[in-house]
Amino acid sequence: MSAHKDMEKWQAAAAKELRGKPLASLTWETPEGITVKPIYTAEDLEGLSTVNTLSGMTPYLRGPSATMYANQAWTIRQYAGFATARESNAFYRKNLAAGQTGLSVAFDLATHRGYDSDHPRVAGDVGKAGVAIDSVEDMKILFDQIPLDKVSVSMTMNGAVLPVLAGYIVAAEEQGVEQSKLAGTIQNDILKEFLTRNTYIYPPRPSMRIVSDIIAYCSKNMPKYNTVSISGYHIMEAGADSVLQTAFTLADGKEYIRAAIDGGLKIDDFAPRLSFFFGVGMNFFMEIAMLRAARYLWQQIVSEFNPTNPRSSVLRTHVQTSGWSLTQQDPYNNIIRTTLEALAAALGGTQSLHTNSFDEAVSLPTPLSSRIARNTQIIIQEESQICHVVDPLGGSYYVESLTASIIKEAKKIMDEIEQLGGMARAIETGMPKMRIEESAARRQARIDQGKDTIVGVNKYKVKEETPIEVLDIPATVRDEQMARIKAIKAGRDNVKVAEALEKITHVAAKGGNLLEAAIVAVRLRATVGEISDAMEKVFGRYAATTRVISGAYASEYGDSDVINNLRARTENFLAKTGRRPRQLVTKMGQDGHDRGIKVVATAYADIGFDVDISPMFQTPEEAAKMAIENDVHVVGVSSLAAGHKTLIPQLIENLKKMGGDDIIVVAGGVIPPADYDFLYEKGVKGIFGPGTAVTDSADKVLQLLEEKYL
C-alpha cells in the first residue's frame, strides 16, 4: 500500500477517535511559532538538506565527533562555588573523588562586577551566589591540591574576566603548571551580559577589546584553553525560546569572530578554541533539535570566513539544565525536570553538562541535592545505555523536521541582525532584549492562566509543602574576605603594585594586551577590584537604560475576567485617590538577572499600575531615595542572590530615615520560606515566591493599597 493510502487510513482512524472534532485540534503551536503535527512521516523529510548527514562530518548536525559517546561520554562538569575559596575547594575535591570529571566555577556577584569584598556597594553579595575571589591568594586556595595540568576548569566570568583569568594563570604557575598545559574554558562572553545577565563593568566597545585581547593571548600561550564560551544559557533563562536562544547565541559568536579578525588574527588561529554554552528546558524534543540545529548553523557561519582547519567550524558545547524551570512549590518535582532536561542535552549531543540541584529555586544547593544532581548524570551515562549509539534520534521524522524548522526560523532572525549591522549594533538598538522580554512576559502569562502546565504550581498542587534543608551563607564570609584583603595589602610591595596598575591604565588608553598586563599585576598581589579600577579610569563603568515593554502580558490573556477585574480595581483606586497605584520595582545589590522585575513591571503596567523600574545594582539607600522622589505607594524588591536578609531590612530602614514610613514594601524571587518570618518582622508586607502568578501578587498588592488608602 502506498504512503498516501496509509495516511488516508490514519486520518480516517483519527477522525473516528476524535468523534467529530477537527483533526486540526491535535496540532500545537510552540512558543517559537513552530506548528507541531500529531504525526510525521517520511514525506516530512523530503527535500531537507539536514537529513542523511554523519557525525563528525560537515555540517556536524549529528555530532561534532565521529564516535561521540560510544567512545567517550560527555564531561560531568558541575557548576559550583559558594562562600570562601576554602569551602569551595573542599566541595570540589569531594565531587572529583565522587565521579565529577571537570570543574565549573561560580563566582560571587561582587567578583563578577569587579568589586573587592570590602567595597561598600557589595555588603549583601559577598559569597552569596558563588565564591568570593579578591586576589590570587584566594585563587590558590580555590585550587589547592587540584592538579591544574590534569583537571579542566571552566569559569563563568565576563565582567571581571581579566583579573580572574590572570589569577587562575598565576595560581597554576605557582602550583608548577605551565600556561601551555592549562585546559578548560573562560566564558568571556560580554555581549550576552549586555543582552541578558547584566554583570558587565565597562561599555560595549572596550569590553569587546578585552575579549579580543584574551583570544589573542590564549591563542599564543594557552593552546588547550577555550577562550570564549558563547552563552545561550542566560539568554534562555531571561525568557528566550529555543529559536531566539539559537539565533542570538550564534549571532554573538559571529560578532566575536569579526572582533578577533579585526584584531589581526586569522580564523584558524582561534576558531577551534571557541566553545558554546546552551541551556535546555522542558520541551524535550525541541531542546534536542535546537542543539542539532545550532551545530548545522554554526558550520555555515564559520564557512563564510574561509577556514582551512575543519575544527574551526565545529560547534562544541557545554549545557546546563534550566534553573528557571525549577519550582519552589513541590520542589522534589525538580529532580524529574532536571533528569528530563539532562537526557535531552545528552540526546542532543552535548560535550559537557551541568545538572541543577532540586533546591536551587530556594537557595544554593546543599551537599545532598548536589549529589543527586551529579548522580543524575552518572546514572544516565552508565545505566541508561544511551551512550552506545551516536545521535540515537537521528532519522526520527519528528526530530529531523523540528531541527529543520529551528534552522529556518533562526536564520530569519540572524538575517535580521545582519541587516542591523551585526549583534553589537542590534544590541544597541534594543531589538534582541525586547524580543527576549516579550517572550518571557508571554510565557509567564500562559503559566498564570494554566495554559502551560507546571506541576505543583498551577496544576496538581499539594496541600502541604514538605520543608527542605536550605544552605545559608553567613554574613561573616565578608568579614573573613576583608581581613584577607587587609593582610595581602600589608604584605606586598605596594610601590610595584601601583606601577603595575598604572601600566594597565596605560595599556587601556594607548594599546597593548590587557591580559598580559593584568598577569603582571596579579603576580604582585594586586586585587580584582584594583585591576578593574585601573581600567575603569579609561573605560568608565557602564550603566544601562532600563525600558519596559507593554501589552505582551495582557495580550496572552485576551478578554479575561482576571485582567478586567484587576484593571477595574486600579481604575477605582484612581477615581478615589486621584492617582493610579504607583510601584517601584527594584533589584538591589549586584545581581543582574532582571527577568523577574521586567515581567512584573510589564504585567503590572498592563493591569493599570504606574510602574517605575530602578536602575540595576542599586544600594538600599539609592532605592529608598528613588521611591520617595517618585512618590510611590509600593516598593517591590526582586531577590535572586541570597542578599534579602541584608538588603531588604536596610531598604526599610532607609525609607524610615527619609520620611517614607508609609511606603509599602513587598518582596519576590528566590527567598527561602524559612526566611519569611524574619522579613515580615522587619516590615515586609507581602512575599511572593517562585511560581507565584503575577495576577495573584497584583491582587495582594491591591488589597494592601485598598486597606491603606480606600
mmCIF file of N, CA, C and O in Angstrom, residues 515-582:
data_model
loop_
_atom_site.group_PDB
_atom_site.id
_atom_site.type_symbol
_atom_site.label_atom_id
_atom_site.label_comp_id
_atom_site.label_asym_id
_atom_site.label_seq_id
_atom_site.Cartn_x
_atom_site.Cartn_y
_atom_site.Cartn_z
ATOM 1 N N LEU A 515 45.417 41.400 29.067
ATOM 2 C CA LEU A 515 45.593 40.202 29.892
ATOM 3 C C LEU A 515 47.052 40.070 30.308
ATOM 4 O O LEU A 515 47.354 39.747 31.458
ATOM 5 N N GLU A 516 47.943 40.337 29.403
ATOM 6 C CA GLU A 516 49.367 40.278 29.717
ATOM 7 C C GLU A 516 49.710 41.248 30.847
ATOM 8 O O GLU A 516 50.432 40.905 31.792
ATOM 9 N N ALA A 517 49.165 42.453 30.775
ATOM 10 C CA ALA A 517 49.416 43.448 31.820
ATOM 11 C C ALA A 517 48.773 43.041 33.141
ATOM 12 O O ALA A 517 49.342 43.267 34.224
ATOM 13 N N ALA A 518 47.597 42.432 33.079
ATOM 14 C CA ALA A 518 46.907 42.006 34.299
ATOM 15 C C ALA A 518 47.663 40.886 35.004
ATOM 16 O O ALA A 518 47.708 40.840 36.247
ATOM 17 N N ILE A 519 48.265 39.983 34.248
ATOM 18 C CA ILE A 519 49.024 38.875 34.848
ATOM 19 C C ILE A 519 50.181 39.409 35.683
ATOM 20 O O ILE A 519 50.447 38.924 36.796
ATOM 21 N N VAL A 520 50.877 40.428 35.172
ATOM 22 C CA VAL A 520 51.980 41.042 35.922
ATOM 23 C C VAL A 520 51.468 41.598 37.253
ATOM 24 O O VAL A 520 52.077 41.391 38.307
ATOM 25 N N ALA A 521 50.343 42.301 37.213
ATOM 26 C CA ALA A 521 49.784 42.885 38.439
ATOM 27 C C ALA A 521 49.337 41.820 39.426
ATOM 28 O O ALA A 521 49.512 41.969 40.646
ATOM 29 N N VAL A 522 48.756 40.742 38.933
ATOM 30 C CA VAL A 522 48.289 39.668 39.808
ATOM 31 C C VAL A 522 49.464 38.991 40.508
ATOM 32 O O VAL A 522 49.385 38.651 41.693
ATOM 33 N N ARG A 523 50.564 38.803 39.787
ATOM 34 C CA ARG A 523 51.748 38.199 40.416
ATOM 35 C C ARG A 523 52.227 39.027 41.605
ATOM 36 O O ARG A 523 52.755 38.488 42.578
ATOM 37 N N LEU A 524 52.016 40.324 41.526
ATOM 38 C CA LEU A 524 52.432 41.229 42.600
ATOM 39 C C LEU A 524 51.373 41.359 43.702
ATOM 40 O O LEU A 524 51.541 42.123 44.640
ATOM 41 N N ARG A 525 50.254 40.635 43.546
ATOM 42 C CA ARG A 525 49.150 40.590 44.518
ATOM 43 C C ARG A 525 48.210 41.790 44.419
ATOM 44 O O ARG A 525 47.580 42.177 45.403
ATOM 45 N N ALA A 526 48.087 42.371 43.239
ATOM 46 C CA ALA A 526 47.019 43.344 43.018
ATOM 47 C C ALA A 526 45.684 42.619 43.113
ATOM 48 O O ALA A 526 45.569 41.443 42.744
ATOM 49 N N THR A 527 44.665 43.298 43.595
ATOM 50 C CA THR A 527 43.357 42.660 43.791
ATOM 51 C C THR A 527 42.476 42.807 42.552
ATOM 52 O O THR A 527 42.757 43.612 41.658
ATOM 53 N N VAL A 528 41.395 42.025 42.549
ATOM 54 C CA VAL A 528 40.418 42.095 41.462
ATOM 55 C C VAL A 528 39.879 43.512 41.324
ATOM 56 O O VAL A 528 39.780 44.065 40.225
ATOM 57 N N GLY A 529 39.526 44.128 42.447
ATOM 58 C CA GLY A 529 38.979 45.481 42.422
ATOM 59 C C GLY A 529 39.970 46.505 41.929
ATOM 60 O O GLY A 529 39.614 47.417 41.177
ATOM 61 N N GLU A 530 41.228 46.371 42.330
ATOM 62 C CA GLU A 530 42.256 47.330 41.900
ATOM 63 C C GLU A 530 42.505 47.250 40.401
ATOM 64 O O GLU A 530 42.638 48.281 39.724
ATOM 65 N N ILE A 531 42.559 46.049 39.872
ATOM 66 C CA ILE A 531 42.780 45.885 38.436
ATOM 67 C C ILE A 531 41.583 46.405 37.647
ATOM 68 O O ILE A 531 41.741 47.076 36.615
ATOM 69 N N SER A 532 40.386 46.128 38.151
ATOM 70 C CA SER A 532 39.179 46.629 37.488
ATOM 71 C C SER A 532 39.147 48.153 37.510
ATOM 72 O O SER A 532 38.825 48.801 36.506
ATOM 73 N N ASP A 533 39.499 48.742 38.641
ATOM 74 C CA ASP A 533 39.515 50.201 38.762
ATOM 75 C C ASP A 533 40.544 50.827 37.822
ATOM 76 O O ASP A 533 40.316 51.926 37.288
ATOM 77 N N ALA A 534 41.670 50.155 37.627
ATOM 78 C CA ALA A 534 42.718 50.694 36.751
ATOM 79 C C ALA A 534 42.211 50.851 35.320
ATOM 80 O O ALA A 534 42.587 51.805 34.618
ATOM 81 N N MET A 535 41.360 49.943 34.890
ATOM 82 C CA MET A 535 40.776 50.063 33.546
ATOM 83 C C MET A 535 39.589 51.014 33.532
ATOM 84 O O MET A 535 39.343 51.702 32.538
ATOM 85 N N GLU A 536 38.859 51.062 34.642
ATOM 86 C CA GLU A 536 37.696 51.948 34.713
ATOM 87 C C GLU A 536 38.102 53.415 34.554
ATOM 88 O O GLU A 536 37.316 54.232 34.056
ATOM 89 N N LYS A 537 39.335 53.761 34.927
ATOM 90 C CA LYS A 537 39.817 55.132 34.760
ATOM 91 C C LYS A 537 39.770 55.560 33.294
ATOM 92 O O LYS A 537 39.569 56.735 32.988
ATOM 93 N N VAL A 538 39.940 54.593 32.398
ATOM 94 C CA VAL A 538 39.929 54.884 30.961
ATOM 95 C C VAL A 538 38.570 54.558 30.345
ATOM 96 O O VAL A 538 38.013 55.349 29.579
ATOM 97 N N PHE A 539 38.042 53.422 30.693
ATOM 98 C CA PHE A 539 36.838 52.920 30.024
ATOM 99 C C PHE A 539 35.537 53.461 30.630
ATOM 100 O O PHE A 539 34.514 53.534 29.943
ATOM 101 N N GLY A 540 35.550 53.801 31.928
ATOM 102 C CA GLY A 540 34.318 54.151 32.621
ATOM 103 C C GLY A 540 33.547 52.902 33.004
ATOM 104 O O GLY A 540 33.888 51.782 32.614
ATOM 105 N N ARG A 541 32.502 53.065 33.807
ATOM 106 C CA ARG A 541 31.630 51.946 34.213
ATOM 107 C C ARG A 541 30.276 52.141 33.544
ATOM 108 O O ARG A 541 29.678 53.200 33.639
ATOM 109 N N TYR A 542 29.805 51.102 32.864
ATOM 110 C CA TYR A 542 28.608 51.185 32.035
ATOM 111 C C TYR A 542 27.334 51.144 32.879
ATOM 112 O O TYR A 542 27.227 50.375 33.835
ATOM 113 N N ALA A 543 26.379 51.984 32.513
ATOM 114 C CA ALA A 543 25.047 51.961 33.137
ATOM 115 C C ALA A 543 24.009 51.843 32.033
ATOM 116 O O ALA A 543 23.936 52.702 31.145
ATOM 117 N N ALA A 544 23.219 50.781 32.065
ATOM 118 C CA ALA A 544 22.241 50.529 31.014
ATOM 119 C C ALA A 544 20.977 51.339 31.242
ATOM 120 O O ALA A 544 20.646 51.716 32.367
ATOM 121 N N THR A 545 20.271 51.604 30.154
ATOM 122 C CA THR A 545 18.958 52.236 30.233
ATOM 123 C C THR A 545 17.903 51.141 30.366
ATOM 124 O O THR A 545 17.884 50.189 29.593
ATOM 125 N N THR A 546 17.038 51.273 31.376
ATOM 126 C CA THR A 546 16.003 50.264 31.621
ATOM 127 C C THR A 546 14.709 50.678 30.942
ATOM 128 O O THR A 546 14.221 51.788 31.144
ATOM 129 N N ARG A 547 14.170 49.759 30.128
ATOM 130 C CA ARG A 547 12.908 50.024 29.441
ATOM 131 C C ARG A 547 11.927 48.889 29.717
ATOM 132 O O ARG A 547 12.328 47.777 30.022
ATOM 133 N N VAL A 548 10.653 49.209 29.578
ATOM 134 C CA VAL A 548 9.604 48.213 29.832
ATOM 135 C C VAL A 548 8.771 48.045 28.564
ATOM 136 O O VAL A 548 8.364 49.028 27.945
ATOM 137 N N ILE A 549 8.525 46.803 28.186
ATOM 138 C CA ILE A 549 7.613 46.549 27.075
ATOM 139 C C ILE A 549 6.179 46.641 27.598
ATOM 140 O O ILE A 549 5.936 46.536 28.801
ATOM 141 N N SER A 550 5.244 46.834 26.704
ATOM 142 C CA SER A 550 3.844 46.928 27.144
ATOM 143 C C SER A 550 2.964 46.042 26.272
ATOM 144 O O SER A 550 3.252 45.843 25.095
ATOM 145 N N GLY A 551 1.932 45.500 26.888
ATOM 146 C CA GLY A 551 0.906 44.772 26.154
ATOM 147 C C GLY A 551 1.134 43.291 25.996
ATOM 148 O O GLY A 551 0.181 42.537 25.763
ATOM 149 N N ALA A 552 2.395 42.828 26.128
ATOM 150 C CA ALA A 552 2.685 41.415 25.854
ATOM 151 C C ALA A 552 1.995 40.495 26.854
ATOM 152 O O ALA A 552 1.446 39.454 26.483
ATOM 153 N N TYR A 553 2.029 40.857 28.136
ATOM 154 C CA TYR A 553 1.424 40.008 29.167
ATOM 155 C C TYR A 553 -0.087 39.941 28.990
ATOM 156 O O TYR A 553 -0.680 38.859 28.900
ATOM 157 N N ALA A 554 -0.724 41.095 28.907
ATOM 158 C CA ALA A 554 -2.188 41.128 28.826
ATOM 159 C C ALA A 554 -2.709 40.515 27.539
ATOM 160 O O ALA A 554 -3.783 39.904 27.516
ATOM 161 N N SER A 555 -1.941 40.637 26.450
ATOM 162 C CA SER A 555 -2.422 40.121 25.161
ATOM 163 C C SER A 555 -2.553 38.608 25.166
ATOM 164 O O SER A 555 -3.359 38.045 24.438
ATOM 165 N N GLU A 556 -1.746 37.930 26.008
ATOM 166 C CA GLU A 556 -1.855 36.473 26.121
ATOM 167 C C GLU A 556 -3.147 36.064 26.826
ATOM 168 O O GLU A 556 -3.619 34.954 26.672
ATOM 169 N N TYR A 557 -3.720 36.970 27.612
ATOM 170 C CA TYR A 557 -4.976 36.691 28.314
ATOM 171 C C TYR A 557 -6.191 36.931 27.427
ATOM 172 O O TYR A 557 -7.220 36.282 27.577
ATOM 173 N N GLY A 558 -6.072 37.912 26.501
ATOM 174 C CA GLY A 558 -7.243 38.284 25.715
ATOM 175 C C GLY A 558 -8.277 38.954 26.617
ATOM 176 O O GLY A 558 -7.940 39.680 27.548
ATOM 177 N N ASP A 559 -9.551 38.697 26.337
ATOM 178 C CA ASP A 559 -10.631 39.278 27.141
ATOM 179 C C ASP A 559 -10.826 38.406 28.382
ATOM 180 O O ASP A 559 -11.634 37.484 28.404
ATOM 181 N N SER A 560 -10.079 38.726 29.438
ATOM 182 C CA SER A 560 -10.024 37.861 30.620
ATOM 183 C C SER A 560 -10.708 38.530 31.805
ATOM 184 O O SER A 560 -10.471 39.708 32.088
ATOM 185 N N ASP A 561 -11.526 37.772 32.526
ATOM 186 C CA ASP A 561 -12.163 38.287 33.739
ATOM 187 C C ASP A 561 -11.117 38.675 34.785
ATOM 188 O O ASP A 561 -11.285 39.660 35.512
ATOM 189 N N VAL A 562 -10.026 37.887 34.859
ATOM 190 C CA VAL A 562 -8.982 38.165 35.853
ATOM 191 C C VAL A 562 -8.354 39.530 35.593
ATOM 192 O O VAL A 562 -8.258 40.375 36.493
ATOM 193 N N ILE A 563 -7.924 39.757 34.352
ATOM 194 C CA ILE A 563 -7.292 41.032 34.000
ATOM 195 C C ILE A 563 -8.304 42.175 34.113
ATOM 196 O O ILE A 563 -7.993 43.245 34.645
ATOM 197 N N ASN A 564 -9.502 41.951 33.635
ATOM 198 C CA ASN A 564 -10.524 43.009 33.675
ATOM 199 C C ASN A 564 -10.851 43.416 35.113
ATOM 200 O O ASN A 564 -11.039 44.603 35.409
ATOM 201 N N ASN A 565 -10.905 42.438 36.018
ATOM 202 C CA ASN A 565 -11.188 42.736 37.420
ATOM 203 C C ASN A 565 -10.070 43.566 38.050
ATOM 204 O O ASN A 565 -10.327 44.540 38.774
ATOM 205 N N LEU A 566 -8.823 43.187 37.767
ATOM 206 C CA LEU A 566 -7.691 43.939 38.321
ATOM 207 C C LEU A 566 -7.656 45.358 37.749
ATOM 208 O O LEU A 566 -7.378 46.322 38.479
ATOM 209 N N ARG A 567 -7.942 45.479 36.471
ATOM 210 C CA ARG A 567 -7.978 46.815 35.860
ATOM 211 C C ARG A 567 -9.085 47.672 36.474
ATOM 212 O O ARG A 567 -8.896 48.879 36.694
ATOM 213 N N ALA A 568 -10.216 47.059 36.756
ATOM 214 C CA ALA A 568 -11.319 47.806 37.371
ATOM 215 C C ALA A 568 -10.911 48.327 38.746
ATOM 216 O O ALA A 568 -11.267 49.452 39.134
ATOM 217 N N ARG A 569 -10.134 47.531 39.475
ATOM 218 C CA ARG A 569 -9.699 47.959 40.808
ATOM 219 C C ARG A 569 -8.664 49.084 40.732
ATOM 220 O O ARG A 569 -8.666 49.996 41.569
ATOM 221 N N THR A 570 -7.757 49.031 39.743
ATOM 222 C CA THR A 570 -6.801 50.148 39.608
ATOM 223 C C THR A 570 -7.520 51.419 39.177
ATOM 224 O O THR A 570 -7.158 52.526 39.602
ATOM 225 N N GLU A 571 -8.568 51.279 38.337
ATOM 226 C CA GLU A 571 -9.358 52.446 37.933
ATOM 227 C C GLU A 571 -10.123 53.018 39.129
ATOM 228 O O GLU A 571 -10.257 54.240 39.285
ATOM 229 N N ASN A 572 -10.615 52.133 39.973
ATOM 230 C CA ASN A 572 -11.323 52.574 41.178
ATOM 231 C C ASN A 572 -10.374 53.327 42.118
ATOM 232 O O ASN A 572 -10.737 54.351 42.722
ATOM 233 N N PHE A 573 -9.139 52.820 42.230
ATOM 234 C CA PHE A 573 -8.131 53.486 43.059
ATOM 235 C C PHE A 573 -7.852 54.881 42.513
ATOM 236 O O PHE A 573 -7.743 55.854 43.278
ATOM 237 N N LEU A 574 -7.744 54.980 41.190
ATOM 238 C CA LEU A 574 -7.529 56.281 40.544
ATOM 239 C C LEU A 574 -8.691 57.236 40.840
ATOM 240 O O LEU A 574 -8.482 58.408 41.190
ATOM 241 N N ALA A 575 -9.917 56.725 40.704
ATOM 242 C CA ALA A 575 -11.099 57.579 40.897
ATOM 243 C C ALA A 575 -11.191 58.105 42.330
ATOM 244 O O ALA A 575 -11.576 59.259 42.560
ATOM 245 N N LYS A 576 -10.800 57.282 43.299
ATOM 246 C CA LYS A 576 -10.975 57.669 44.699
ATOM 247 C C LYS A 576 -9.783 58.424 45.292
ATOM 248 O O LYS A 576 -9.931 59.146 46.281
ATOM 249 N N THR A 577 -8.590 58.245 44.705
ATOM 250 C CA THR A 577 -7.407 58.905 45.272
ATOM 251 C C THR A 577 -6.830 59.966 44.350
ATOM 252 O O THR A 577 -5.974 60.752 44.777
ATOM 253 N N GLY A 578 -7.267 59.971 43.093
ATOM 254 C CA GLY A 578 -6.726 60.927 42.136
ATOM 255 C C GLY A 578 -5.427 60.487 41.499
ATOM 256 O O GLY A 578 -4.853 61.210 40.679
ATOM 257 N N ARG A 579 -4.962 59.286 41.837
ATOM 258 C CA ARG A 579 -3.712 58.747 41.272
ATOM 259 C C ARG A 579 -3.863 57.256 41.025
ATOM 260 O O ARG A 579 -4.593 56.573 41.744
ATOM 261 N N ARG A 580 -3.140 56.777 40.036
ATOM 262 C CA ARG A 580 -3.056 55.328 39.860
ATOM 263 C C ARG A 580 -2.136 54.769 40.952
ATOM 264 O O ARG A 580 -1.251 55.475 41.448
ATOM 265 N N PRO A 581 -2.324 53.511 41.308
ATOM 266 C CA PRO A 581 -1.353 52.908 42.227
ATOM 267 C C PRO A 581 0.031 52.920 41.576
ATOM 268 O O PRO A 581 0.174 52.534 40.406
ATOM 269 N N ARG A 582 1.018 53.392 42.285
ATOM 270 C CA ARG A 582 2.363 53.542 41.709
ATOM 271 C C ARG A 582 3.348 52.642 42.461
ATOM 272 O O ARG A 582 3.393 52.650 43.696
#
